[in-house]
PDB file of C-alpha atoms in Angstrom:
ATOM      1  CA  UNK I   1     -54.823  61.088 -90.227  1.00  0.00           C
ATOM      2  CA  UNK I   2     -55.440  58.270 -92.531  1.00  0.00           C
ATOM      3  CA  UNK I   3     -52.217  59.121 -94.453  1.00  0.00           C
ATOM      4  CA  UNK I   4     -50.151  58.901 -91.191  1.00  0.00           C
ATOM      5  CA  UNK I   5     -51.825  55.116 -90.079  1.00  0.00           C
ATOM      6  CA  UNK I   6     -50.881  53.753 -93.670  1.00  0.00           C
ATOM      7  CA  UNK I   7     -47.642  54.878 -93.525  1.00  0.00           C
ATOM      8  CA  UNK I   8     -47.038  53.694 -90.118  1.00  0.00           C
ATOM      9  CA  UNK I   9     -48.142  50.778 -91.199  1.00  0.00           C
ATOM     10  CA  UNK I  10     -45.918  49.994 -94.077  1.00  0.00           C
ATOM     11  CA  UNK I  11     -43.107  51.515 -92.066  1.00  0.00           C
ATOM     12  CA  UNK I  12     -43.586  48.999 -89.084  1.00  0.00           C
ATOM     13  CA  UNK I  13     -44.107  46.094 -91.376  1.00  0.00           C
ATOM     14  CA  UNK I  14     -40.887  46.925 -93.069  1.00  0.00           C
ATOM     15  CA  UNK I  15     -38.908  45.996 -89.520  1.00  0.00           C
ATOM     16  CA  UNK I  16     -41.635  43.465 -87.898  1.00  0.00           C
ATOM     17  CA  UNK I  17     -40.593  39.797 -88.458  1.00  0.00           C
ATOM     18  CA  UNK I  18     -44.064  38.911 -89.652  1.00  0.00           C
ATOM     19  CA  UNK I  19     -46.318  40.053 -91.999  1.00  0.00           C
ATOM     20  CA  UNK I  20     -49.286  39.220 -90.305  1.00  0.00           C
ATOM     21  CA  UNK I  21     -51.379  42.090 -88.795  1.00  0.00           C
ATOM     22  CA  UNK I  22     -53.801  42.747 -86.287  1.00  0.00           C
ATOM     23  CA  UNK I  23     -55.877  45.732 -86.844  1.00  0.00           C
ATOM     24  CA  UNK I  24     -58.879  47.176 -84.601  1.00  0.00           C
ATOM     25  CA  UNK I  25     -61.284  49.808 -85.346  1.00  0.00           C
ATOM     26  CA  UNK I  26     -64.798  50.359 -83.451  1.00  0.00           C
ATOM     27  CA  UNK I  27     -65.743  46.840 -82.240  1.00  0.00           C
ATOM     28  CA  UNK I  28     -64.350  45.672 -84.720  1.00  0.00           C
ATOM     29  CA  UNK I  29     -60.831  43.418 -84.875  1.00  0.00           C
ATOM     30  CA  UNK I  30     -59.319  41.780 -88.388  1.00  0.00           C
ATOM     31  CA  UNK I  31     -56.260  39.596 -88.519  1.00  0.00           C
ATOM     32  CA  UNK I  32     -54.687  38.492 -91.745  1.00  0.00           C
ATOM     33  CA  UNK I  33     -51.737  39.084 -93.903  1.00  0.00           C
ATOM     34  CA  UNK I  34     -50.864  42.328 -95.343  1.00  0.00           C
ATOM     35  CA  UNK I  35     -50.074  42.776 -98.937  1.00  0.00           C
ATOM     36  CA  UNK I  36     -46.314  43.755 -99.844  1.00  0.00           C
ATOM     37  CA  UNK I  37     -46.099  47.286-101.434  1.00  0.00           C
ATOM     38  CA  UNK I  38     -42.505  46.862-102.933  1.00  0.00           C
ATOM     39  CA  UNK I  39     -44.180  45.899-106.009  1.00  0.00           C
ATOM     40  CA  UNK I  40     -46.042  49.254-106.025  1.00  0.00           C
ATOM     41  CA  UNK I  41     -49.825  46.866-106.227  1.00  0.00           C
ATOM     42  CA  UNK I  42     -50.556  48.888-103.190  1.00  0.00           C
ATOM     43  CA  UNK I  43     -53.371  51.802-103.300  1.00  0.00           C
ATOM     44  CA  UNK I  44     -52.428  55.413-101.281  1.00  0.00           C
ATOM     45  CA  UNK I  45     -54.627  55.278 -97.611  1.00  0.00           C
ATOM     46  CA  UNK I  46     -55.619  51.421 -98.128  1.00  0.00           C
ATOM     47  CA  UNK I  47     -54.597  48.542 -96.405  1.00  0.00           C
ATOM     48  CA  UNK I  48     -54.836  45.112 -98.655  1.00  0.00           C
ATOM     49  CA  UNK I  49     -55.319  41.952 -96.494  1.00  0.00           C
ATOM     50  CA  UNK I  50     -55.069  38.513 -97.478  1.00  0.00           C
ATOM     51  CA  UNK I  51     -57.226  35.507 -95.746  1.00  0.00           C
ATOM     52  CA  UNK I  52     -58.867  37.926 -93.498  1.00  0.00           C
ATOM     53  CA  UNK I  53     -60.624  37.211 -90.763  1.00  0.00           C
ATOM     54  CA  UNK I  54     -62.817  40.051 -89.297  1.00  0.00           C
ATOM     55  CA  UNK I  55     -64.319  39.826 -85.394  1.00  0.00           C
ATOM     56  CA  UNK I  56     -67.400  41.778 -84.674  1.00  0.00           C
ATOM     57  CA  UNK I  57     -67.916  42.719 -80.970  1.00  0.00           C
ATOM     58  CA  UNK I  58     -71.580  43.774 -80.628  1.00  0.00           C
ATOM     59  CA  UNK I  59     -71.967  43.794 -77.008  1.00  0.00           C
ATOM     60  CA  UNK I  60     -70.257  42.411 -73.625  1.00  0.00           C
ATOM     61  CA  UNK I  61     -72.528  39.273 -73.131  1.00  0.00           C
ATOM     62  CA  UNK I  62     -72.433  37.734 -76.832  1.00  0.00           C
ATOM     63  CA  UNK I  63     -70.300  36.134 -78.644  1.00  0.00           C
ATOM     64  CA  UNK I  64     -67.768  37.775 -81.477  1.00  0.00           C
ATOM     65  CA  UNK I  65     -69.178  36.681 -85.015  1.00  0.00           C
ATOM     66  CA  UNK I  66     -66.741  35.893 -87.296  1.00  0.00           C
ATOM     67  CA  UNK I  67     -66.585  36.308 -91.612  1.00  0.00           C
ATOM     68  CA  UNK I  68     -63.839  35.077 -93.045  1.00  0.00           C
ATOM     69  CA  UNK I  69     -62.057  36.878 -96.459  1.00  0.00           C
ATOM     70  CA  UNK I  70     -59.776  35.927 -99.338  1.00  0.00           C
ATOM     71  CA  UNK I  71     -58.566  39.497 -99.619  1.00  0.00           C
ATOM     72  CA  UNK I  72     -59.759  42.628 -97.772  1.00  0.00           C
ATOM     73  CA  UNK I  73     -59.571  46.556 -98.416  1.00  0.00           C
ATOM     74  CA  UNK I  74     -59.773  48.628 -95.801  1.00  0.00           C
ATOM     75  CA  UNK I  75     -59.305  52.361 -95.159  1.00  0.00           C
ATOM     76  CA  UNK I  76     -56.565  53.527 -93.629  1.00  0.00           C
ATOM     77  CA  UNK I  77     -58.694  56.469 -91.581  1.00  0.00           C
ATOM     78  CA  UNK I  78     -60.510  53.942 -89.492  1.00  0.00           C
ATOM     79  CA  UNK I  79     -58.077  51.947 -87.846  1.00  0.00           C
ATOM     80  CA  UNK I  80     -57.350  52.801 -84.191  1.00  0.00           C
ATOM     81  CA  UNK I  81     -54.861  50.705 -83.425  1.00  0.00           C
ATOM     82  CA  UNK I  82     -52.497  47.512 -84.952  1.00  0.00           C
ATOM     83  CA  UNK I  83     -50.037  45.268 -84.310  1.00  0.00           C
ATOM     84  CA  UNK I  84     -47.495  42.581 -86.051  1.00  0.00           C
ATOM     85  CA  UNK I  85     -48.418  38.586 -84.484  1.00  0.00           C
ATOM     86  CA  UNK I  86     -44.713  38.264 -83.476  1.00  0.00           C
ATOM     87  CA  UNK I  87     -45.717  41.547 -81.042  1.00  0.00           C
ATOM     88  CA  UNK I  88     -48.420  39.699 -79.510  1.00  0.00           C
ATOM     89  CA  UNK I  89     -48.806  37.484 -76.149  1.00  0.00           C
ATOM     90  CA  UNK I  90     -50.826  34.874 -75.366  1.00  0.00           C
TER      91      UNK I  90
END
């Protein structure tokens, strides 16, 4: 499965007019800017993020806590969804 997301990925970003991507997993939600694979830097089933900024949901009532990355690896096989910023409405 986690072969299929990255490629999706990569394959999406190739046509989206942005290279900044939303990605969720379980409560979790990171936006930043994906790393360019035409220079082959990129690693089989990883996603490479740049300036990340990673949104923990813990429960309904609190507030999402925020960390905030230079660069960020993440796994292709836990993503459950994404999206491109020029996708997105306010």
């Amino acid at each position: 499965m986690s072969e299929k997301m990255y490629e999706a990925i990569y394959k999406v970003a190739k046509t989206s007019e942005s290279d900044s991507i939303v990605l969720w997993m379980d409560k979790v939600e990171i936006k930043g800017t994906l790393l360019d694979c035409e220079d082959n830097k990129c690693i089989k089933d990883i996603i490479t993020l740049q300036d990340a900024i990673v949104k923990c949901m813990k429960h309904h009532d609190e507030e999402a806590k925020e960390r905030h990355f230079k660069w960020l690896n993440i796994s292709a096989c836990h993503i459950k969804a994404f999206t491109f910023k020029c996708c997105m409405e306010d």
